[in-house]
Tab-separated table of C-alpha atoms in Angstrom:
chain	number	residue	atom	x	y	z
A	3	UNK	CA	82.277	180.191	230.246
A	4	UNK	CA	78.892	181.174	229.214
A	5	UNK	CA	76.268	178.820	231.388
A	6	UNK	CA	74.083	176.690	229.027
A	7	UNK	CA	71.455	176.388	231.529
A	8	UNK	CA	70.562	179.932	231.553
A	9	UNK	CA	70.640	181.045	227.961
A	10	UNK	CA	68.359	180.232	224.846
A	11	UNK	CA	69.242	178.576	221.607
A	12	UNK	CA	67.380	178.980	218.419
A	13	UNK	CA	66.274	176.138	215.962
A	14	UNK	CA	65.618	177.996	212.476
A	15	UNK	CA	64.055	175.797	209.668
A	16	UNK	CA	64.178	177.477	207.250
A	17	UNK	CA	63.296	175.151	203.994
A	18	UNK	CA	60.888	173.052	205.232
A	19	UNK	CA	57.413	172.917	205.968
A	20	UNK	CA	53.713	170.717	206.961
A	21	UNK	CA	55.532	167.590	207.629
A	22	UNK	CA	58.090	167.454	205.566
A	23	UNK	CA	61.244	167.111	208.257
A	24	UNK	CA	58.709	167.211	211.096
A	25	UNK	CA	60.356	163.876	212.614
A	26	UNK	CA	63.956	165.909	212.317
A	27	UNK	CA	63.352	169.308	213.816
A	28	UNK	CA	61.463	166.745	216.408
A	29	UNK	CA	64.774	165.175	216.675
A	30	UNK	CA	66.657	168.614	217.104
A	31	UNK	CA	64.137	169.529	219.652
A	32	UNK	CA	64.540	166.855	221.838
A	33	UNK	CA	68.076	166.571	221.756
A	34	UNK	CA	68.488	170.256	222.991
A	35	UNK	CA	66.356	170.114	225.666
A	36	UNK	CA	68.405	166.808	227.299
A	37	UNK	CA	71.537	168.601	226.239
A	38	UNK	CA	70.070	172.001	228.465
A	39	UNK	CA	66.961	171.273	230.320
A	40	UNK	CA	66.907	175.057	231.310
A	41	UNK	CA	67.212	176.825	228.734
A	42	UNK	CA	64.849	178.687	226.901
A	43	UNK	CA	64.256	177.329	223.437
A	44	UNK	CA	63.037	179.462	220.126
A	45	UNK	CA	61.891	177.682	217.415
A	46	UNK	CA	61.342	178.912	213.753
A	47	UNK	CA	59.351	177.535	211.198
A	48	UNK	CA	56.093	177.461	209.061
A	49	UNK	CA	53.025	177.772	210.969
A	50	UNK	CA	51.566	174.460	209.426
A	51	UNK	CA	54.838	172.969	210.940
A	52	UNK	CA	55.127	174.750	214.439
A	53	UNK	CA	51.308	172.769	214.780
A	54	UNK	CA	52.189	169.533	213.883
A	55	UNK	CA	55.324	169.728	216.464
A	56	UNK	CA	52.953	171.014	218.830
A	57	UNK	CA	50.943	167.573	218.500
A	58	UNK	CA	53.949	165.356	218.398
A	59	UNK	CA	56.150	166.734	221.215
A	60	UNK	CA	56.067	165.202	224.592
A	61	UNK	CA	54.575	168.206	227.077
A	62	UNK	CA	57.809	168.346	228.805
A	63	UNK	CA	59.704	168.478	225.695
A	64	UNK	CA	57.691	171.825	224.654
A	65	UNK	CA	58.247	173.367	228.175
A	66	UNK	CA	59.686	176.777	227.903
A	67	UNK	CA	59.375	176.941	224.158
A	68	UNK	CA	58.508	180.178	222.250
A	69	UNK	CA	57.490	179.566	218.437
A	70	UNK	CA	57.532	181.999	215.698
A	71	UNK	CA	55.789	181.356	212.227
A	72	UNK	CA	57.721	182.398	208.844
A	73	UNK	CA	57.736	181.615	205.221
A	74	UNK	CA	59.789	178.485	204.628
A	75	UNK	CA	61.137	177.599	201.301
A	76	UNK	CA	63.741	176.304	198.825
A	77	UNK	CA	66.303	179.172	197.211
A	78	UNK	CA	65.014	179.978	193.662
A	79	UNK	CA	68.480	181.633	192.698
A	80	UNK	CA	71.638	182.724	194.688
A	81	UNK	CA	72.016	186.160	193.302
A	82	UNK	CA	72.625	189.079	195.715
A	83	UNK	CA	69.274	189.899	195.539
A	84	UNK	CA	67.953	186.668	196.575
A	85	UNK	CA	70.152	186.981	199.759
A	86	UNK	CA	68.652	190.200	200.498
A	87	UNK	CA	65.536	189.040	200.639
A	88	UNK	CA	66.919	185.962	202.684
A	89	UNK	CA	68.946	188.949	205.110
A	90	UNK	CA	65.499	190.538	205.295
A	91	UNK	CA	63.758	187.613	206.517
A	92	UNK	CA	66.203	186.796	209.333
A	93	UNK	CA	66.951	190.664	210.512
A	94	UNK	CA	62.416	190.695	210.568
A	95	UNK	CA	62.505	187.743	213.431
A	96	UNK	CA	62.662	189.015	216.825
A	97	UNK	CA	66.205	189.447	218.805
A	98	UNK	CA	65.294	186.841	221.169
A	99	UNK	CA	65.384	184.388	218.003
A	100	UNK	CA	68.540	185.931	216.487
A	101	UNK	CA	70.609	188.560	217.658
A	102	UNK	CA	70.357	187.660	221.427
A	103	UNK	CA	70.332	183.798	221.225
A	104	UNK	CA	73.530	182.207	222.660
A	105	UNK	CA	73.278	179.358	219.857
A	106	UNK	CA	71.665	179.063	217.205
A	107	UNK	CA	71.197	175.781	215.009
A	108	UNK	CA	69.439	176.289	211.410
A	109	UNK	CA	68.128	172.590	211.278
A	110	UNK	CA	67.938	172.695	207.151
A	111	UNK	CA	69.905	175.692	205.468
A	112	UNK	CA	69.960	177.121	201.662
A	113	UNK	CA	72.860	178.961	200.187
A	114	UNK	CA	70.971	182.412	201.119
A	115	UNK	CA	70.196	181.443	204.624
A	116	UNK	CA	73.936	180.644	205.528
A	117	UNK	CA	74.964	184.116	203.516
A	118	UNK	CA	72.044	186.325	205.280
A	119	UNK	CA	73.367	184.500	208.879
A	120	UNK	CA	76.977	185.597	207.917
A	121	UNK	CA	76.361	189.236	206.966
A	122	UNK	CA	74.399	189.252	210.256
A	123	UNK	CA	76.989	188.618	212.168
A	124	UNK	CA	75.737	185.197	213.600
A	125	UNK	CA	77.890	182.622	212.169
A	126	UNK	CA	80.142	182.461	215.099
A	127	UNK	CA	77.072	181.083	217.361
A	128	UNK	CA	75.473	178.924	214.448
A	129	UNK	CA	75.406	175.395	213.487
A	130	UNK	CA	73.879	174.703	210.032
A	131	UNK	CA	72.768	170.935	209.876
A	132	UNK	CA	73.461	169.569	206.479
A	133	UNK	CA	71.219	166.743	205.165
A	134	UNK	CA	71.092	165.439	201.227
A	135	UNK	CA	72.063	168.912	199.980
A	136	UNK	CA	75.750	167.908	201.351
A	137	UNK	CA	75.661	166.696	197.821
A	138	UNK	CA	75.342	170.511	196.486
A	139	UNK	CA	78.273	171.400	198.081
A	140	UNK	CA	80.417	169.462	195.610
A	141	UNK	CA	78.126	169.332	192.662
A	142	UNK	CA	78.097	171.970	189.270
A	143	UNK	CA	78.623	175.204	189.960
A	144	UNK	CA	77.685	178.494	187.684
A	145	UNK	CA	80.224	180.410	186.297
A	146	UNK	CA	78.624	184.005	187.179
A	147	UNK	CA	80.139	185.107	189.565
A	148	UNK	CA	77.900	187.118	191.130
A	149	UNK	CA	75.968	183.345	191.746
A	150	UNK	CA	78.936	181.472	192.347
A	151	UNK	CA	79.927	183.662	195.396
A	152	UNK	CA	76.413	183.073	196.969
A	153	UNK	CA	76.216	179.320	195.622
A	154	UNK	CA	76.206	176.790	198.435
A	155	UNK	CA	79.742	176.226	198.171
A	156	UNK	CA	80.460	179.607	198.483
A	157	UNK	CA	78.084	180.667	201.158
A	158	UNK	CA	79.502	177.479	203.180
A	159	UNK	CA	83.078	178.329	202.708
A	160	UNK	CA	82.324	182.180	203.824
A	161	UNK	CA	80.283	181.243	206.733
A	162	UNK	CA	82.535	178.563	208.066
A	163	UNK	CA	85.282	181.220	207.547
A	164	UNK	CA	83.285	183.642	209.635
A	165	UNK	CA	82.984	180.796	212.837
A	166	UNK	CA	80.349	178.924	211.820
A	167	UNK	CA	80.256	175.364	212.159
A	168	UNK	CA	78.378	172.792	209.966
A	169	UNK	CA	76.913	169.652	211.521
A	170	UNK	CA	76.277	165.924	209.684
A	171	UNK	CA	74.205	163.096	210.443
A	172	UNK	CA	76.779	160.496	210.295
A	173	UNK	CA	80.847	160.161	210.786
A	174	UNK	CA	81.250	158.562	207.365
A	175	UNK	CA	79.378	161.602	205.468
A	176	UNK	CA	81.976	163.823	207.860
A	177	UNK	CA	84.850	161.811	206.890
A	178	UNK	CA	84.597	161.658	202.959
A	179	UNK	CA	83.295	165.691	202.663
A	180	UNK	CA	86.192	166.167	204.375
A	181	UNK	CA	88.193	164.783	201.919
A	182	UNK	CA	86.287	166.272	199.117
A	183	UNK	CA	86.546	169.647	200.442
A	184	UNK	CA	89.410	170.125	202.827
A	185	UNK	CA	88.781	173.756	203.941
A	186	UNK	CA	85.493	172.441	204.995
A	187	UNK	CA	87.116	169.749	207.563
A	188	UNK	CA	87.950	172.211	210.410
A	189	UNK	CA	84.685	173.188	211.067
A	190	UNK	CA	82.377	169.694	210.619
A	191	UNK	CA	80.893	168.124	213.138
A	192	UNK	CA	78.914	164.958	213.529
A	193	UNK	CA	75.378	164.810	215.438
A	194	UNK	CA	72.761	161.901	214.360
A	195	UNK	CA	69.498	162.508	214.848
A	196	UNK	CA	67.706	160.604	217.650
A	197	UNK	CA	65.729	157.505	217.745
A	198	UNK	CA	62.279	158.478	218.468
A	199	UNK	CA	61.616	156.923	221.808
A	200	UNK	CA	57.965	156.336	221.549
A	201	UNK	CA	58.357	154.333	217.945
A	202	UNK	CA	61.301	151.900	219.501
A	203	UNK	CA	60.166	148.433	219.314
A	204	UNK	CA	60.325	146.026	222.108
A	205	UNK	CA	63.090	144.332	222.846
A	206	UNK	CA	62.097	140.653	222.921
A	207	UNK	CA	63.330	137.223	223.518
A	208	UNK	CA	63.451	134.841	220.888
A	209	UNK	CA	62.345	136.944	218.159
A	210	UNK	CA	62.202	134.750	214.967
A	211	UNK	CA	61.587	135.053	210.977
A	212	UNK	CA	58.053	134.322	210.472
A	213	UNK	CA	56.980	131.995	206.306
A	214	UNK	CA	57.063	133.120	204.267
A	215	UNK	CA	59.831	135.795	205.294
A	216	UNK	CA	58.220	139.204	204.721
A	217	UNK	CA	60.887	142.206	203.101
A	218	UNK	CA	59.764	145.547	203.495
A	219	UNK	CA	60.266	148.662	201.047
A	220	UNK	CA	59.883	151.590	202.767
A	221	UNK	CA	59.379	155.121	202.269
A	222	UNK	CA	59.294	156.891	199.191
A	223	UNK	CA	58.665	154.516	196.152
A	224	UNK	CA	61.695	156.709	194.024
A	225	UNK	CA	64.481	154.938	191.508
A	226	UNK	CA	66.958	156.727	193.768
A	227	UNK	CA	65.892	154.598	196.942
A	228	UNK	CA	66.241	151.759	194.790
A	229	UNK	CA	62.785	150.674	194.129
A	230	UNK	CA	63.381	148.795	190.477
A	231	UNK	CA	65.815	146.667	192.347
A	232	UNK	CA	63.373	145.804	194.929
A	233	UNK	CA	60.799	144.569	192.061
A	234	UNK	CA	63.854	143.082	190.404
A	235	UNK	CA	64.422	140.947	193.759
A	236	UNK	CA	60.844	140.453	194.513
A	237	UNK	CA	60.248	138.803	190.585
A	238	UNK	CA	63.125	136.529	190.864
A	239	UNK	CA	62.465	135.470	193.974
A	240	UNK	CA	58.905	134.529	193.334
A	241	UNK	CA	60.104	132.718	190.577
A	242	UNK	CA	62.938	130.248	192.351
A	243	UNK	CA	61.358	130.145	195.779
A	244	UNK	CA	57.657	130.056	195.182
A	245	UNK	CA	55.892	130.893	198.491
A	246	UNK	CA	58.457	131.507	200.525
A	247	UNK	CA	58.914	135.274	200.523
A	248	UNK	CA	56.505	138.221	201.064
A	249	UNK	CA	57.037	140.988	199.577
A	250	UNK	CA	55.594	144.615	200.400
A	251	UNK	CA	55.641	148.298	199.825
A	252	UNK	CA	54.406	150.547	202.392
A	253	UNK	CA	54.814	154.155	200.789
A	254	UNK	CA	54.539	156.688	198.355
A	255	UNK	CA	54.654	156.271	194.785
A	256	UNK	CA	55.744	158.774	192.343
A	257	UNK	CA	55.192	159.328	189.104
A	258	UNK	CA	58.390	158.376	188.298
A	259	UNK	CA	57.721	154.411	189.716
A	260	UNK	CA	54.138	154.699	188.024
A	261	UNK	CA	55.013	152.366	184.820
A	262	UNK	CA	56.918	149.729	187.460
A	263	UNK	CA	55.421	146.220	187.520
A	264	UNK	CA	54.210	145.680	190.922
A	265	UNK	CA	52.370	142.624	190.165
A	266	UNK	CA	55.115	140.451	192.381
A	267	UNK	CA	54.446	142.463	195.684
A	268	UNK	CA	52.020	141.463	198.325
A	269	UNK	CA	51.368	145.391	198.934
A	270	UNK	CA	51.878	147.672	196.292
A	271	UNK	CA	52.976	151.190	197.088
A	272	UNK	CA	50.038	153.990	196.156
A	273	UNK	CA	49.968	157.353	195.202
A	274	UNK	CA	49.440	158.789	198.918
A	275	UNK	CA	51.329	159.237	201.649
A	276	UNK	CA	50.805	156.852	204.743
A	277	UNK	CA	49.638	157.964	208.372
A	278	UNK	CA	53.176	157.745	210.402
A	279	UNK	CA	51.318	155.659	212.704
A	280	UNK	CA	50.254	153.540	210.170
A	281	UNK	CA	53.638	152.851	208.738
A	282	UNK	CA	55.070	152.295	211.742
A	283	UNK	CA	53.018	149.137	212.832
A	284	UNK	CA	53.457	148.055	209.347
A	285	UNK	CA	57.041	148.013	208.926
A	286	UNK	CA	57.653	146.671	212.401
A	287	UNK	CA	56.595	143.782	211.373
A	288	UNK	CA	58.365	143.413	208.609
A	289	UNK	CA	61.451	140.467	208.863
A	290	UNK	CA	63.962	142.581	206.880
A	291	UNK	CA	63.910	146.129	205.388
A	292	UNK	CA	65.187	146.638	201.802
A	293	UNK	CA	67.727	149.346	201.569
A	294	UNK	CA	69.641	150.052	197.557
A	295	UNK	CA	69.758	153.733	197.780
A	296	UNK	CA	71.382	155.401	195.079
A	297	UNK	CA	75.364	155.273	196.021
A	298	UNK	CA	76.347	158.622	194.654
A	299	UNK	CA	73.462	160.651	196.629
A	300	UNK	CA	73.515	158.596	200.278
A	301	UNK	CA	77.451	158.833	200.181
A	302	UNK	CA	76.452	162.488	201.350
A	303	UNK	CA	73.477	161.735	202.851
A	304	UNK	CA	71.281	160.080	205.749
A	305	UNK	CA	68.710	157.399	205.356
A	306	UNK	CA	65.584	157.693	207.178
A	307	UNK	CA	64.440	154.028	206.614
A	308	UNK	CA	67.971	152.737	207.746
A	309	UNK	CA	67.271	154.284	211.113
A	310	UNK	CA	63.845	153.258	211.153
A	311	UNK	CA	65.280	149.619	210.937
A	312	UNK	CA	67.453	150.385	213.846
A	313	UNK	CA	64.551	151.905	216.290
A	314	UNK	CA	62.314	149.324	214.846
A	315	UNK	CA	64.835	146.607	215.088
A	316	UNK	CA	64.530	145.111	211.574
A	317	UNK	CA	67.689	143.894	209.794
A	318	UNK	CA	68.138	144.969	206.502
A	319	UNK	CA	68.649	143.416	202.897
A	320	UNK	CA	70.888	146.254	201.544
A	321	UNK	CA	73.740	147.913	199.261
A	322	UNK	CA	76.858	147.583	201.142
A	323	UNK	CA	77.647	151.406	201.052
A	324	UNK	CA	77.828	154.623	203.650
A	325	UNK	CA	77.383	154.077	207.109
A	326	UNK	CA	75.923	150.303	206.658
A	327	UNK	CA	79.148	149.347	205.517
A	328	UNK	CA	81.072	151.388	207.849
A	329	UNK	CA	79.361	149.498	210.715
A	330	UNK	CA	79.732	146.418	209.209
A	331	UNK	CA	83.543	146.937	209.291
A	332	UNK	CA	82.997	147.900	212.905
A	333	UNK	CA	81.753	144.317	213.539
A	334	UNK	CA	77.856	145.396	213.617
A	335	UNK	CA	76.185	144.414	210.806
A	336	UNK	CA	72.257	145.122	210.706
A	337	UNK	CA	72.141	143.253	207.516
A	338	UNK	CA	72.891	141.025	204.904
A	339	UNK	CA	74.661	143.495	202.357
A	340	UNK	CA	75.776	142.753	199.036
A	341	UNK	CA	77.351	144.666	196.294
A	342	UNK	CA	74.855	143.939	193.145
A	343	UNK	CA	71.159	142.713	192.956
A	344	UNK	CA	71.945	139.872	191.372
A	345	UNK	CA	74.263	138.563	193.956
A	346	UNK	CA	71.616	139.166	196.734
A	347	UNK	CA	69.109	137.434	194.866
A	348	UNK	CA	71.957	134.193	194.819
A	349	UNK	CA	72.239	134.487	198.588
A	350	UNK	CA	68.766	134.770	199.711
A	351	UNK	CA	67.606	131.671	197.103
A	352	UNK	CA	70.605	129.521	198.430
A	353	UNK	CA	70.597	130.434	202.022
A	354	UNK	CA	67.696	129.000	204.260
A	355	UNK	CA	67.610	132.196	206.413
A	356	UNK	CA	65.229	130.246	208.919
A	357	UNK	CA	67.883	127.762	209.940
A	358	UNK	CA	70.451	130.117	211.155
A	359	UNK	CA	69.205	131.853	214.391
A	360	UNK	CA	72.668	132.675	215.945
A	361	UNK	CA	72.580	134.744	212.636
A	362	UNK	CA	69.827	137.025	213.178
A	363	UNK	CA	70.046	137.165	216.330
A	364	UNK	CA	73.154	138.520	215.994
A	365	UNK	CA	71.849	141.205	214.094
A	366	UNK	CA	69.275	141.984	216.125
A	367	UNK	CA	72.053	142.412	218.790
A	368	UNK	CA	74.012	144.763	216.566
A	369	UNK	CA	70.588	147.245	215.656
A	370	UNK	CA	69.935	147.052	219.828
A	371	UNK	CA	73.681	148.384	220.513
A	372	UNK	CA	73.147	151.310	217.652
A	373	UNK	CA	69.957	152.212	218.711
A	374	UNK	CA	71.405	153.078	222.261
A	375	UNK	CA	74.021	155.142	220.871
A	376	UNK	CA	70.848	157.213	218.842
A	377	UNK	CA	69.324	157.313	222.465
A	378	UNK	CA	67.872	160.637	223.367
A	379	UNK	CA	70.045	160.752	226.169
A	380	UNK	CA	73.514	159.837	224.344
A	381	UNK	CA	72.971	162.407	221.721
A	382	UNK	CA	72.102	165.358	224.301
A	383	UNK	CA	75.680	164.739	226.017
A	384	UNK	CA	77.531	164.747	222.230
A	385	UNK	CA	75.572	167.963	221.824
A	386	UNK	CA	76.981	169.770	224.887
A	387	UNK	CA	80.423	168.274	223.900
A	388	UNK	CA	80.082	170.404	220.453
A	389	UNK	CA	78.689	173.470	222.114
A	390	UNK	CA	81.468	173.450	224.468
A	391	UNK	CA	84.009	172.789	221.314
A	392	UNK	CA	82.383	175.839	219.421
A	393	UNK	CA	82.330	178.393	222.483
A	394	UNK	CA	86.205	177.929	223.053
A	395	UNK	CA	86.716	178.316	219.482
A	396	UNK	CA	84.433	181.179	219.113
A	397	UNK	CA	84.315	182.962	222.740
């Protein structure tokens, strides 16, 4: 069995770059190293990116790290042509990176990437981490066949078929894709991404709801993350319980929120991105975190700002869908969830939420016992558990 400590695994990101998925290739980072303090890690990306990790990454996080700078970007098509270009990209980066890497994990992945990897031979060592574009895998697909075979469905299917080995963020997205697409099922695997250590909040005594109770929206301002609803909840609320709720915004705001009535909100979200740092002290003091992402995108997908509740340890006021419900029928809720806005408006004007402490502390509880199992430290050990899996399965 090949010795972890003494090899070097590759992180390829491929899509992304500046900040966008900073915190998760962070994430992917850090987990590696606890998994294999030893090893030599390689990590791919765009130069604007490799920087920003550079000034975000604990020093002995970075320790016996090479970086290599590429073009990152989305696939314009999935024709054979643009997975040559793709196979030209990856054969360019140096053997270290790809041909002589015991493991490598392509943290974001388009259909060309996963084809290029295949026809290079590197599925068998190769996770590709799948984040919202799960949802392309079972989504339209072209009737040209030349596209279809290259399409993310297609690449997927031939690259799992070839050894590879696709990774989620949570069980539940694992669970239904599975269903979805059963010759995907054998080769899923579940890895969260880790709570960032230095945002975690405190873990205090007697934490209580401040008045008027302040609900957060954060993130991006989008319809898809539910931002009508949280001006819908924010309205009626001013209106039956004058005074008693804050409500505030601490994000971007697209063009597609522009015409939204913010009027009811305390903060308003603006057309600019926050400072991290910024947001961070912001929504930690928040008393809840509003959550109504679009049901038929999260099913496949990961929320950021549900697992900035967690490390921030801020219940939510939320859709009961995905992996919120799933740990609510594992007996930790980190919420009050409800199925329609109207019925969450009916429970928070009925329910004095400041006379029931057993309550939220009991939630508070629940997002402490999560957050542990997003430690650092808990997700380097499932990591080495997966490695293990894929090196008996591909030897």
């Amino acid at each position: 069995m090949t010795n972890f400590e003494q090899i070097s695994i590759s992180i390829i990101e491929p899509t992304w770059n500046h900040r966008t998925h900073l915190p998760a290739n962070l994430g992917v980072l850090r987990v590696v190293r606890e998994a294999y303090p030893s090893a030599r890690i390689n990590f791919v990306g765009g130069a604007e990116q490799i920087e920003f990790l550079k000034e975000m990454a604990p020093a002995d996080v970075l320790i016996n790290v090479a970086f290599h700078a590429w073009t990152t970007g989305e696939d314009q098509d999935t024709l054979p042509a643009d997975v040559y270009r793709t196979y030209k990209k990856l054969r360019k980066l140096p053997a270290e990176f790809t041909a002589t890497a015991t493991r490598i994990i392509f943290s974001s992945c388009t259909a060309t990437t996963l084809a290029a990897a295949t026809l290079l031979g590197l599925a068998p060592k190769s996770f590709a981490v799948l984040h919202g574009n799960a949802n392309n895998l079972i989504g339209w697909r072209s009737r040209n066949p030349f596209r279809k075979a290259f399409d993310y469905q297609g690449a997927m299917k031939w690259f799992c078929k070839r050894g590879g080995t696709a990774i989620v963020l949570e069980d539940i997205i694992r669970i239904e894709l599975g269903k979805k697409l059963p010759w995907l099922a054998p080769s899923l695997r579940c890895l969260p991404h880790p709570i960032a250590p230095e945002e975690a909040a405190p873990i205090l005594e007697n934490r209580k709801l401040t008045s008027p109770i302040k609900i957060a929206f954060a993130g991006n301002a989008s319809i898809a993350k539910g931002f009508p609803e949280f001006i819908e909840l924010a309205m009626t609320l001013h209106r039956e319980k004058p005074g008693q709720f804050e409500f505030h915004a601490f994000g971007y705001l697209p063009d597609e929120s522009k015409s939204l009535d913010q009027s009811a909100l305390t903060t308003k979200a603006k057309p600019c991105t926050l400072p991290r740092a910024e947001y961070v002290k912001n929504v930690s003091n928040m008393d809840y975190i509003f959550a109504w992402h679009n049901e038929k995108y999260y099913t496949m997908a990961a929320s950021g700002v549900v697992y900035d509740a967690i490390n921030f340890l801020v219940p939510l006021v939320a859709r009961e869908t995905g992996q919120i419900a799933e740990w609510k029928n594992q007996g930790l809720a980190i919420g009050h969830t409800f199925q329609s806005i109207k019925t969450a408006a009916t429970y928070l004007i009925n329910h004095e939420l400041n006379q029931t402490p057993n309550e939220h502390e009991q939630l508070l509880n629940n997002l402490i016992t999560i957050r542990s199992s997003l430690s650092v430290e808990s997700l380097g050990n499932k990591f080495k558990v997966i490695n293990t899996s894929m090196q008996r399965a591909n030897p």
